[in-house]
Short mmCIF file of C-alpha atoms and ligand atoms in Angstrom, two decimals:
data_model
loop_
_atom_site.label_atom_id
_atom_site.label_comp_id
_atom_site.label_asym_id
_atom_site.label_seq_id
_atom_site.Cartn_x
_atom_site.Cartn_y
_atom_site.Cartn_z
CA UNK A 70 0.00 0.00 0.00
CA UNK A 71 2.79 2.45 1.04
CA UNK A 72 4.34 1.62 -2.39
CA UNK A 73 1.24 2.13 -4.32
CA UNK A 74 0.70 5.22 -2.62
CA UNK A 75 3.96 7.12 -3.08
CA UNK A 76 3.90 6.01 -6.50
CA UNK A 77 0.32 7.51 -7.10
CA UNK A 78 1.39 11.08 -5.37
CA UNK A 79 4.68 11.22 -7.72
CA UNK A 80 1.97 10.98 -10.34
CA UNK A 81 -0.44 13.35 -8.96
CA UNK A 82 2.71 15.82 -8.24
CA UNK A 83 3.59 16.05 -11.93
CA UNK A 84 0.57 15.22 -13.42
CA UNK A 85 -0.82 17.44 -15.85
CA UNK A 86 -4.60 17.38 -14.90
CA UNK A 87 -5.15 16.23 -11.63
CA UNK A 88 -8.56 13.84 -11.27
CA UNK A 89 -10.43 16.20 -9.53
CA UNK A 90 -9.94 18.95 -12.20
CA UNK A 91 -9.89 16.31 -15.13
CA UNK A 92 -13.96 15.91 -14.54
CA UNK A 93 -13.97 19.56 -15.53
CA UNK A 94 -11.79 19.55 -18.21
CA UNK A 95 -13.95 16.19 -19.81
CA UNK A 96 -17.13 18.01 -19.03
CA UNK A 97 -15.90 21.42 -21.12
CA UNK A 98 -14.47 18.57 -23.85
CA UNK A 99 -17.92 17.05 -24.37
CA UNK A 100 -19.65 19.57 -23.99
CA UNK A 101 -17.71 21.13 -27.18
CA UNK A 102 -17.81 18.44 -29.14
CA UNK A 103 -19.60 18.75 -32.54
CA UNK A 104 -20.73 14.53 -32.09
CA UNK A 105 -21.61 14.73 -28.87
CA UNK A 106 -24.98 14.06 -29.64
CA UNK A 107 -24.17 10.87 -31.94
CA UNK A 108 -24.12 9.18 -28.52
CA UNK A 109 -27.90 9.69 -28.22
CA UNK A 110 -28.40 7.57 -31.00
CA UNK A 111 -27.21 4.32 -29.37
CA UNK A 112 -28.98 2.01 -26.27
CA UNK A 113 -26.66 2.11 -23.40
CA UNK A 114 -27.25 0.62 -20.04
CA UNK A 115 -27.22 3.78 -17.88
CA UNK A 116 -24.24 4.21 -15.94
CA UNK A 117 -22.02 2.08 -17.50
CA UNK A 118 -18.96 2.88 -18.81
CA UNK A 119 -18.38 0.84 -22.22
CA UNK A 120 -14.81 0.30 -24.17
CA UNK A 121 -15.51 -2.97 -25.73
CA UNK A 122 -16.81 -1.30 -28.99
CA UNK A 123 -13.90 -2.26 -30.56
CA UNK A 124 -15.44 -5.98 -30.12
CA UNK A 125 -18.94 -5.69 -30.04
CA UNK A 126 -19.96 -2.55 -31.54
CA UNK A 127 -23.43 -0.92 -28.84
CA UNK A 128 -26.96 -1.27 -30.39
CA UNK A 129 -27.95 1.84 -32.16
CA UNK A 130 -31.03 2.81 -31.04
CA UNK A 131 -33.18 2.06 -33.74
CA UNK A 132 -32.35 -1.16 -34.76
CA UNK A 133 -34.47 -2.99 -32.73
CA UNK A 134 -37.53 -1.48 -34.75
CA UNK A 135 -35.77 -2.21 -38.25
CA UNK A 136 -35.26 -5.86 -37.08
CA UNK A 137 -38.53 -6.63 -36.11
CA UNK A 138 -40.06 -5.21 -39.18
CA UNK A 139 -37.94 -7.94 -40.74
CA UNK A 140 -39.48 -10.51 -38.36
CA UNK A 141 -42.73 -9.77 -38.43
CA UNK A 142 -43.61 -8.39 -41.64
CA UNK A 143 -40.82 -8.98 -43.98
CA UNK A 144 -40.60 -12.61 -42.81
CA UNK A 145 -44.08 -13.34 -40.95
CA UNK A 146 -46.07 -11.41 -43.71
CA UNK A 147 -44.70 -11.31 -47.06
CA UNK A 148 -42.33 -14.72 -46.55
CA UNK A 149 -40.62 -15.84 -49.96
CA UNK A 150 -41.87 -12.71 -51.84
CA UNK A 151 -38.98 -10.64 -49.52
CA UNK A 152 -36.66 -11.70 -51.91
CA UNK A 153 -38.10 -9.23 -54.36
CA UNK A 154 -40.97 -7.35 -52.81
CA UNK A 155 -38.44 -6.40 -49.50
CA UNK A 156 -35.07 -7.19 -52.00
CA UNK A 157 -33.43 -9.83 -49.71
CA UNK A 158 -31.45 -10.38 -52.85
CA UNK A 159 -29.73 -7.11 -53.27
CA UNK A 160 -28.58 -6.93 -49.45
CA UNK A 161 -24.84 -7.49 -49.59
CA UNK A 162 -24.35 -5.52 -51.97
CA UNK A 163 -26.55 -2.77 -50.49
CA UNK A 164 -25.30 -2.70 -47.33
CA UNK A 165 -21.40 -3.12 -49.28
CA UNK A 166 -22.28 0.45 -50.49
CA UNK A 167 -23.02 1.49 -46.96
CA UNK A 168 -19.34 0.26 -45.57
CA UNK A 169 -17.36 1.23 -48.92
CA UNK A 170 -17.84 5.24 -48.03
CA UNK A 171 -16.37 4.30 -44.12
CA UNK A 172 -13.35 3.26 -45.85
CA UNK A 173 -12.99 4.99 -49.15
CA UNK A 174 -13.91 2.00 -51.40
CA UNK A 175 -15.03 2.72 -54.76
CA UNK A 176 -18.63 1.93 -55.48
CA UNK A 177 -19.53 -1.14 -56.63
CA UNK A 178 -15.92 -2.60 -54.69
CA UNK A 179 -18.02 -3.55 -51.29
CA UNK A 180 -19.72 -6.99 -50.62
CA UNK A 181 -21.43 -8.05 -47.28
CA UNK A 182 -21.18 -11.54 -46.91
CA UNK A 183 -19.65 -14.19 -44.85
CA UNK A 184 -17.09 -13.64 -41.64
CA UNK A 185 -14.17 -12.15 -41.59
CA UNK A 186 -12.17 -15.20 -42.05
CA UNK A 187 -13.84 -16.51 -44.84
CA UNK A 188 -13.98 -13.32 -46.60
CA UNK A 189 -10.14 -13.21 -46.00
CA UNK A 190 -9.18 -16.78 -47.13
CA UNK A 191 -11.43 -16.09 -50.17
CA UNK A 192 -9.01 -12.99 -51.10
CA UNK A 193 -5.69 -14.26 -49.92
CA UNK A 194 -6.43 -17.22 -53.58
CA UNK A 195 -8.20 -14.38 -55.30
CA UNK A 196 -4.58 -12.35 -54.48
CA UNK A 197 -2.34 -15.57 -54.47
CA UNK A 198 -3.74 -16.66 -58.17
CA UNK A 199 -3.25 -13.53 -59.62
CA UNK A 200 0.42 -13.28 -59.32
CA UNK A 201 1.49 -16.84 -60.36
CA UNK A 202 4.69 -17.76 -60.32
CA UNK A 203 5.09 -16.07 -57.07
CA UNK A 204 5.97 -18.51 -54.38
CA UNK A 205 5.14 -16.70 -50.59
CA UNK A 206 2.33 -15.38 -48.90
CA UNK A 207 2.99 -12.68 -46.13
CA UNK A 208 1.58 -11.78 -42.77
CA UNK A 209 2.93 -10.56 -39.27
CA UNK A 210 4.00 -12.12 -36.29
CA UNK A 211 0.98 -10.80 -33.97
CA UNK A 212 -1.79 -10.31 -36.36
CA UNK A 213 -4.90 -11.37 -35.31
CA UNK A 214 -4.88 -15.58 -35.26
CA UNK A 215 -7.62 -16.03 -37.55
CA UNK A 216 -5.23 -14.50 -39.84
CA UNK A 217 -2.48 -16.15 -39.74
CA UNK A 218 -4.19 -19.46 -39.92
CA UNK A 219 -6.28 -18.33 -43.15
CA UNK A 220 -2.47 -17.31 -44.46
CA UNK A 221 -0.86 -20.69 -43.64
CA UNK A 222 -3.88 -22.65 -44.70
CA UNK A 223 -4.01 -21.01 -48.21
CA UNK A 224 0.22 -21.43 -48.63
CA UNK A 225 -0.59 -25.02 -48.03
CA UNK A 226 -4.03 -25.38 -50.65
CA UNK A 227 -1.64 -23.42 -53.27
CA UNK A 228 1.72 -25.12 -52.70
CA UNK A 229 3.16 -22.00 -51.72
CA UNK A 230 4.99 -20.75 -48.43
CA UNK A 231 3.90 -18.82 -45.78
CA UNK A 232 5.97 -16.09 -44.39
CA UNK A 233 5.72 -13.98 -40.73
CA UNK A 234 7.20 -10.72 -41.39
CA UNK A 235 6.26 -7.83 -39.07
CA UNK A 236 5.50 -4.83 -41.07
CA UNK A 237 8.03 -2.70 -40.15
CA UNK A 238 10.62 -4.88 -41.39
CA UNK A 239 8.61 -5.39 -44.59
CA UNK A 240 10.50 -2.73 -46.53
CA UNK A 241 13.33 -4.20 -45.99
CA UNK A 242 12.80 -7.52 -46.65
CA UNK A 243 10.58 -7.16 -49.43
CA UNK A 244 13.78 -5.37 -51.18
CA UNK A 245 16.17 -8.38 -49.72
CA UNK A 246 17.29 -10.39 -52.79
CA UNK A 247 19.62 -13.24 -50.31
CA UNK A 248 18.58 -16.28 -50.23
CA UNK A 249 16.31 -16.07 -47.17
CA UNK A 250 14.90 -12.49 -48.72
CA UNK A 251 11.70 -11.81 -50.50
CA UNK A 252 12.54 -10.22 -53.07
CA UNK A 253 10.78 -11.13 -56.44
CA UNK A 254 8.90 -14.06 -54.58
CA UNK A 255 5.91 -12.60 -52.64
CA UNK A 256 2.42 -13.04 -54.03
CA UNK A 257 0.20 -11.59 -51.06
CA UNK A 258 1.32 -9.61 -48.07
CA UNK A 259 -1.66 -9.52 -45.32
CA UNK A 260 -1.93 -6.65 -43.01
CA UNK A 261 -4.09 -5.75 -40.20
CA UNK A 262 -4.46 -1.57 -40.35
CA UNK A 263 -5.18 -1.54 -36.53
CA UNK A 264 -3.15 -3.77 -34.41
CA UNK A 265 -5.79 -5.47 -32.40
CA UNK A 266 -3.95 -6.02 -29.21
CA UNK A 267 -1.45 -2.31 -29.51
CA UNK A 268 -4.17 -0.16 -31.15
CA UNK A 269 -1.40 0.84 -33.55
CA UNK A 270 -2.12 2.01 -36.93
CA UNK A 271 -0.18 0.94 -39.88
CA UNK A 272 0.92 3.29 -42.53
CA UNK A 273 -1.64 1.86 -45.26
CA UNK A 274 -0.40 4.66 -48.02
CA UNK A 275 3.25 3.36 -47.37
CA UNK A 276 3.02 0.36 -47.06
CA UNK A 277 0.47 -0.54 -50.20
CA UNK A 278 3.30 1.08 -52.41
CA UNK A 279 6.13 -1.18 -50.71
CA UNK A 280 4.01 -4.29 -51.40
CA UNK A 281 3.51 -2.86 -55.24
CA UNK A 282 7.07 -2.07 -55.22
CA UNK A 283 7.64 -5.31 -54.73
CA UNK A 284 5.47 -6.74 -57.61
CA UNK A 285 2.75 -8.19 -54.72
CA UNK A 286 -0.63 -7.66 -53.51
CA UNK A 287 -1.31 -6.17 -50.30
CA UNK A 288 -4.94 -6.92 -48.39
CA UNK A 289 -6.01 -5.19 -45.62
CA UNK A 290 -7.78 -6.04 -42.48
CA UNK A 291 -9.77 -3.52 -41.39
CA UNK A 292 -11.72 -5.08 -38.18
CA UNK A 293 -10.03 -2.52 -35.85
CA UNK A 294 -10.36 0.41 -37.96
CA UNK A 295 -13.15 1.14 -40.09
CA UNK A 296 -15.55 3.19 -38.55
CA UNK A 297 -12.79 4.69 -36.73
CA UNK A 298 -10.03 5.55 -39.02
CA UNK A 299 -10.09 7.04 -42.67
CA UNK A 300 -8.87 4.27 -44.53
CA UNK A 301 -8.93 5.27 -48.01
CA UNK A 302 -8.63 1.86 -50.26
CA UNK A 303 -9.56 3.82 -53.10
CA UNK A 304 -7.12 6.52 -53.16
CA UNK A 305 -4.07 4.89 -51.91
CA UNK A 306 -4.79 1.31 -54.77
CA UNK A 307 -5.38 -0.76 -52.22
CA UNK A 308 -5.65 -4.25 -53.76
CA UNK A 309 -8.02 -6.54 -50.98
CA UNK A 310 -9.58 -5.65 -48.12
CA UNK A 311 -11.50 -7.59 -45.29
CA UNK A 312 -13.29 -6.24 -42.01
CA UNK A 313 -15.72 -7.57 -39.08
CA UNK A 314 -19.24 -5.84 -39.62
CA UNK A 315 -19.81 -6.38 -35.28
CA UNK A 316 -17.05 -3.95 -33.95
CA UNK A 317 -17.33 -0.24 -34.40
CA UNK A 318 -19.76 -0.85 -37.80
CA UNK A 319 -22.27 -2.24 -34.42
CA UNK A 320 -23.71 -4.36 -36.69
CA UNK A 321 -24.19 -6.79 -33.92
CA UNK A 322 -23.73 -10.37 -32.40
CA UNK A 323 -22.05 -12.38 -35.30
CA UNK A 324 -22.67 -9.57 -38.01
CA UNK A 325 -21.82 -10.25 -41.79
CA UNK A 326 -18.00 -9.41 -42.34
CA UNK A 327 -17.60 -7.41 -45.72
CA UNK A 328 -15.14 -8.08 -48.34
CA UNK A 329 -13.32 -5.51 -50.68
CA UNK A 330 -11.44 -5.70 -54.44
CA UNK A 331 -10.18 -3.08 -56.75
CA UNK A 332 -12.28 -2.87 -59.48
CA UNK A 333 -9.42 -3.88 -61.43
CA UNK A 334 -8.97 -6.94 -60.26
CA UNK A 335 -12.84 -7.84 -60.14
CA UNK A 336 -12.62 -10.17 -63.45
CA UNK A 337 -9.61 -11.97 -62.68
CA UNK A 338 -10.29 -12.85 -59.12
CA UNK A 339 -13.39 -13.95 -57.19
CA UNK A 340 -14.46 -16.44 -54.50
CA UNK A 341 -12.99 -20.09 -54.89
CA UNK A 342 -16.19 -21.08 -52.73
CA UNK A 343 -18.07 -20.98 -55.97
CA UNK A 344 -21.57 -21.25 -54.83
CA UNK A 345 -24.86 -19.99 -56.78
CA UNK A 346 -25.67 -16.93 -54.49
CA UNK A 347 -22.03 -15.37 -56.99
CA UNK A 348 -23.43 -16.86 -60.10
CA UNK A 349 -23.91 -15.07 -63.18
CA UNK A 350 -27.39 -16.27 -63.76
CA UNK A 351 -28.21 -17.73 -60.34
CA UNK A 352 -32.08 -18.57 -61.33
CA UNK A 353 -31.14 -19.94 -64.69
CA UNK A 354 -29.73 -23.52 -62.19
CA UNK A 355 -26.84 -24.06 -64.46
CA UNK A 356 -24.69 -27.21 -63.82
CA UNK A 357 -21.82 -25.36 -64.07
CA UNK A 358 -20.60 -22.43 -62.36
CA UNK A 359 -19.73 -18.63 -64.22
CA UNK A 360 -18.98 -16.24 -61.63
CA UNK A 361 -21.28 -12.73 -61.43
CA UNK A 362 -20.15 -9.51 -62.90
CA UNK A 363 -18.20 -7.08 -60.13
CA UNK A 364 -18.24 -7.67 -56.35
CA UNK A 365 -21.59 -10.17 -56.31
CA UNK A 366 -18.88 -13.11 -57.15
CA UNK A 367 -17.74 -12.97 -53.98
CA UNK A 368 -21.10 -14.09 -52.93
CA UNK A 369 -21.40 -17.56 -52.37
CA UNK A 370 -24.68 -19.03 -50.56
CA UNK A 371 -27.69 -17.91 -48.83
CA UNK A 372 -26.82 -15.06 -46.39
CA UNK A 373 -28.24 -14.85 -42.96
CA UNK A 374 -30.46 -12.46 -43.42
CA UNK A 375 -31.29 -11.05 -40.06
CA UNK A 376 -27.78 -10.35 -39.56
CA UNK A 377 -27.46 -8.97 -42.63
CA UNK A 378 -30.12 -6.75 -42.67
CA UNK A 379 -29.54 -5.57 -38.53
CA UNK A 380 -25.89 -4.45 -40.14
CA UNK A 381 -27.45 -2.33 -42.63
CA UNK A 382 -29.55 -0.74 -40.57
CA UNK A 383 -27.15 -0.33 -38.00
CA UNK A 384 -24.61 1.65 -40.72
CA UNK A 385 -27.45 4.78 -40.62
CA UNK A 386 -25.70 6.00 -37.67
CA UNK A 387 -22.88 7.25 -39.81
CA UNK A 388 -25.18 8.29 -42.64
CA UNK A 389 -24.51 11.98 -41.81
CA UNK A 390 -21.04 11.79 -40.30
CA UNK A 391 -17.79 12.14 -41.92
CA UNK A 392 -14.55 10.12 -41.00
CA UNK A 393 -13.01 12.68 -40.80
CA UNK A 394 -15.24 14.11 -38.13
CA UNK A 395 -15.27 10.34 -36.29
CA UNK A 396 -11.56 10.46 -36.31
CA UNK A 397 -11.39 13.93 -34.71
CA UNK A 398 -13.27 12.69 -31.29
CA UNK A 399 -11.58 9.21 -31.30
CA UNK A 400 -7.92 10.74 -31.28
CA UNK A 401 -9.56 13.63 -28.71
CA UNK A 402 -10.76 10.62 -26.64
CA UNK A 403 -7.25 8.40 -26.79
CA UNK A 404 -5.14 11.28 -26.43
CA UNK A 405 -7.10 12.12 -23.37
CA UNK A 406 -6.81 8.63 -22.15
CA UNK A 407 -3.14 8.67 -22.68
CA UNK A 408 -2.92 11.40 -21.32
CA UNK A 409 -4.57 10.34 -18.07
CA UNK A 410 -3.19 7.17 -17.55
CA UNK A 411 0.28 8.76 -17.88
CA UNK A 412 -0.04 11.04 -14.69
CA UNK A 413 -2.42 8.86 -12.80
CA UNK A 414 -1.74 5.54 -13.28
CA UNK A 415 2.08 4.71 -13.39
CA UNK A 416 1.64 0.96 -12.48
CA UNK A 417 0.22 0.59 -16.19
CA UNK A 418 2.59 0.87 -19.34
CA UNK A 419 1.05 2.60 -22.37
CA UNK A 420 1.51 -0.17 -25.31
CA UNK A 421 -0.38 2.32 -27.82
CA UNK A 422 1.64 4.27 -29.89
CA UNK A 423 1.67 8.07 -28.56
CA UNK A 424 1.85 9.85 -31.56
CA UNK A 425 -1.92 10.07 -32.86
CA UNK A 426 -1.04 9.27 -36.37
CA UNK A 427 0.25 6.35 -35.69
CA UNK A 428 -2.80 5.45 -33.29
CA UNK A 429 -6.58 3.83 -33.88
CA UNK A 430 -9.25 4.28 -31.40
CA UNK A 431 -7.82 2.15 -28.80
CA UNK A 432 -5.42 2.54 -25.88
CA UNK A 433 -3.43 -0.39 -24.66
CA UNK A 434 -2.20 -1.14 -21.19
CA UNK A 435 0.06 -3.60 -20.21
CA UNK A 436 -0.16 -4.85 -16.69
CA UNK A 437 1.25 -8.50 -15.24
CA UNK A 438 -2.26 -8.84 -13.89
CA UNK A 439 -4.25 -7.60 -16.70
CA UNK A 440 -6.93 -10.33 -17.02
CA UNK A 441 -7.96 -9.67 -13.01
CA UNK A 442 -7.64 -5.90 -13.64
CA UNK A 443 -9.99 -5.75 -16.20
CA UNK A 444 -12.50 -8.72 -14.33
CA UNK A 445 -11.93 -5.73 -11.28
CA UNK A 446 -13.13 -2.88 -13.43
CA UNK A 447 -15.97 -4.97 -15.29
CA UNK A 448 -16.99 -5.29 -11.43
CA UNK A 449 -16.79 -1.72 -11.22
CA UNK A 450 -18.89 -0.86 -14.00
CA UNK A 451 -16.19 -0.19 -16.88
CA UNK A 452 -16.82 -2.92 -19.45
CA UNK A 453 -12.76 -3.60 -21.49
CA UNK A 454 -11.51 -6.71 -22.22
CA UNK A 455 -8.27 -8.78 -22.01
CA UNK A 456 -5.73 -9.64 -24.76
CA UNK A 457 -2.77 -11.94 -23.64
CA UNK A 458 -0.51 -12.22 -22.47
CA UNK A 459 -0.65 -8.69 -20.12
CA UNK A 460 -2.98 -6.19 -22.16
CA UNK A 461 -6.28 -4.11 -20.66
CA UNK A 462 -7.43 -3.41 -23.95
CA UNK A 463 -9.65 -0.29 -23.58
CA UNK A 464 -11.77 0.52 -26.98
CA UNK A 465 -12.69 4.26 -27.31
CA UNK A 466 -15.27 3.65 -29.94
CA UNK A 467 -16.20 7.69 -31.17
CA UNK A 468 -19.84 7.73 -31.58
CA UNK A 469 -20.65 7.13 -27.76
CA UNK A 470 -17.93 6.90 -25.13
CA UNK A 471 -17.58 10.33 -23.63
CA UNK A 472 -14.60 12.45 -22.42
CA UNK A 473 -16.05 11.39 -18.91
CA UNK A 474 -15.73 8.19 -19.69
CA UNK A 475 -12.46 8.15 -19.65
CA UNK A 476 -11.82 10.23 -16.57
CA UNK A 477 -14.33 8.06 -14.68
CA UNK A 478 -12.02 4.70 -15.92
CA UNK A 479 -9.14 5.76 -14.67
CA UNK A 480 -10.83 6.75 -11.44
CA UNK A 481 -12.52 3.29 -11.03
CA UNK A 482 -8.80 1.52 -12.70
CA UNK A 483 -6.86 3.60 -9.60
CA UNK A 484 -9.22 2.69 -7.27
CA UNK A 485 -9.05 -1.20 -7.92
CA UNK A 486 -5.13 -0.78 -7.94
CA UNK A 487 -4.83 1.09 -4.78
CA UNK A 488 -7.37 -1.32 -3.45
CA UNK A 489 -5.97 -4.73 -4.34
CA UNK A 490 -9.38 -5.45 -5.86
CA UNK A 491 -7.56 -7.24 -9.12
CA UNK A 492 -6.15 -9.67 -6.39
CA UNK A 493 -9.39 -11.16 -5.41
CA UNK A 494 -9.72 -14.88 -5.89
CA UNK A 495 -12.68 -14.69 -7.60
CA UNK A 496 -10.56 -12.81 -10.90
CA UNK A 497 -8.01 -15.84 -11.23
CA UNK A 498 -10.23 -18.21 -12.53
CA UNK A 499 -10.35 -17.24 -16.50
CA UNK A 500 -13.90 -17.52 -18.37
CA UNK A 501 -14.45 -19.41 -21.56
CA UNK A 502 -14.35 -15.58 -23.49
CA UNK A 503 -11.58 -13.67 -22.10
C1 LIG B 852 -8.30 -8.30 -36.78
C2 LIG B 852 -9.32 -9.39 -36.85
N1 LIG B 852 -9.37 -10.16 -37.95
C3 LIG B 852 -10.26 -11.17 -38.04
C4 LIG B 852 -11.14 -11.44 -37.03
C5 LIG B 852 -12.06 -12.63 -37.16
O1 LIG B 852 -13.32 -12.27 -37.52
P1 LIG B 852 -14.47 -13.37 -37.71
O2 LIG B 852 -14.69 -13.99 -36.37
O3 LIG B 852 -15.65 -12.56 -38.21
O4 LIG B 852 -14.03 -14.36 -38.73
C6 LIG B 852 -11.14 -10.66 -35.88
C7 LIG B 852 -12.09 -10.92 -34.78
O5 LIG B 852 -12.10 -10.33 -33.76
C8 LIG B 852 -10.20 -9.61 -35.80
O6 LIG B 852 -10.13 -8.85 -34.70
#
């Protein structure tokens, strides 16, 4: 205790905003902000403080409505003749349209369909096939698991090899003609935008050129970042592009993932799980398969529909906001948090990059106890998660945490600290979900 508390008042002596003063400075922050009212637009359960947006995105308001007029009178009224009458059929790519202006796709490059990891092991052969002759397939050390394991499993359908490089040390070994280098070999590199455990945000501009340089494709992973971050596929030839439709999209529990290709490669790529849903003629029940003009052949079979159509409804929260706007409050919101944790909360090491460019809408700390601090603070009220092996992962998802928020989570995270709460027995036993 005596430790804890000398180390707290060498923070508060130096700290920039004391706690007392930061509720002030939060309130005067919110109270200026031009989205403040966004937040009005989601269900929240009062009084709680929630940074697991970056997970599972909060229920906008009026998506409860939208779904049941799918239940009751899309489905329990007009049945089979949704298809047309309600146009069940033209759903992905509707609600494609919808996510291709969060992340500066052009139109018609945007299909809803599938998860995120089938959508990404359809691209990685889409990407892999269009640069035969090329024997590796790229992705980092810590990207997210799913995607290493789509990477390794494609290397081994294609006969090619699967690489970990992290991407800072892609330059370089993209350019390194030895005979461990890449140089002249790499089909697909696979990147993550937002590092899910760090928060830190890749240089997509950068490295997209590197990976061109290099004579590969590059596809992103958006999960962590659109909705959060301008992304701009588009403008920067971006080549693939994957995301999860449940985190800051709050398309909900087990929404549709959406899938992204340049126009340009449209006709020579497509999905290899050829199914009718990405025929050319799906009605016509041909015996053989001849994939669908555009995006739509990255359809494959029936989509689940309530899903579906809960994520489109769900994307009318950002119908009048720009990105640009939504990246405004999140950096406002994580350089607050930084800010915050550095004077108040020294026991904690900031894992997120501190210059905001380099930053998505998370901040990362790393504690050796981190899976009963953040059990302690879900006790408290302040809903994060837990990312091994020592990360409080705190999302700062723009449209509806507050600046006071993230005053009132470092309160609560001092107050388990300086209480021991994190050392209860009850936090050592891990749930199935961490
Ligand atoms: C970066 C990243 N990629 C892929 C996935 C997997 O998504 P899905 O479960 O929709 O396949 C996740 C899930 O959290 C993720 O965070």
């Amino acid at each position: 205790v005596t430790q804890q508390s000398s180390a707290l008042d060498a923070a508060v002596a130096t700290a920039v905003v004391p706690l007392s003063a930061a509720r002030e400075r939060a309130a005067a922050l919110d109270a200026a902000d031009p989205l403040a009212h966004v937040r009005g637009r989601f269900t929240l359960p009062p009084g709680l403080v929630y940074l697991d947006g970056n997970s599972l995105g909060a229920l906008p308001a009026h998506v409860p409505a939208a779904v049941d007029d799918v239940v009751r009178r899309q489905w329990g009224q007009d049945l089979i003749t949704s298809w047309n009458a309600n146009d069940w059929w033209g759903a992905p790519e509707r609600a494609g349209e919808k996510v291709a202006r969060l992340i500066g796709a052009e139109p018609g490059s945007v299909l809803v369909t599938d998860s995120t990891t089938v959508d990404l092991f359809k691209v990685v052969v889409s990407a892999a096939r269009l640069r035969p002759g090329r024997d590796v397939l790229v992705v980092e050390p810590d990207a997210f698991p799913t995607d290493q394991y789509v990477v390794d499993a494609v290397a081994e359908l294609t006969g090619l090899t699967s690489r970990r490089v992290a991407a800072h040390d892609l330059p370089a070994a993209l350019a390194d003609g030895g005979p461990d280098g890449l140089a002249g070999r790499v089909a697909a590199v696979v990147l993550s935008l937002v590092d899910y455990r760090t928060g830190e945000l890749l240089d997509l501009p950068a490295l997209t050129a590197a990976v061109h340089g290099a004579g590969g494709l590059v596809v992103w992973d958006l999960s962590h970042a659109a909705g959060a971050v301008p992304v701009g596929l588009a403008e920067h030839g971006a080549d693939f592009a994957v995301g999860c439709g449940y985190k800051y999209l709050n398309g909900g529990p087990g929404a549709p993932a959406y899938v992204y290709a340049a126009p340009r490669h449209q006709e020579a790529s497509g999905s290899p799980l050829a199914g009718w849903h990405g025929h050319a003629r799906p009605f016509a029940m041909e015996g053989t398969y001849a994939p669908a003009q555009g995006i739509s052949r990255f359809r494959d079979g029936t989509p689940p529909l309530l899903s579906m159509l809960a994520l489109e409804s769900a994307l009318e929260v950002f119908a009048d906001l720009s990105i640009a706007q939504v990246r405004a409050r999140s950096l406002s919101l994580t350089s607050w948090l930084v800010e915050l944790a550095d004077a108040h909360l020294p026991e904690l090491e900031v894992v997120t990059p501190r210059e905001p460019g380099r930053r998505g809408s998370q901040v990362s700390l790393r504690h050796p106890d981190a899976y009963a601090v953040v059990q302690a603070l879900i006790a408290r009220g302040v809903v994060g998660d837990f990312r091994e092996p020592d990360i409080v992962r705190l999302g700062l998802a723009p449209l509806y945490v507050t600046h006071a928020d993230v005053v009132a989570t470092v309160e609560h995270l001092r107050a388990v600290l300086d209480a021991g709460e994190h050392r209860d027995e009850r936090y050592a036993l891990r749930s199935r979900v961490t």
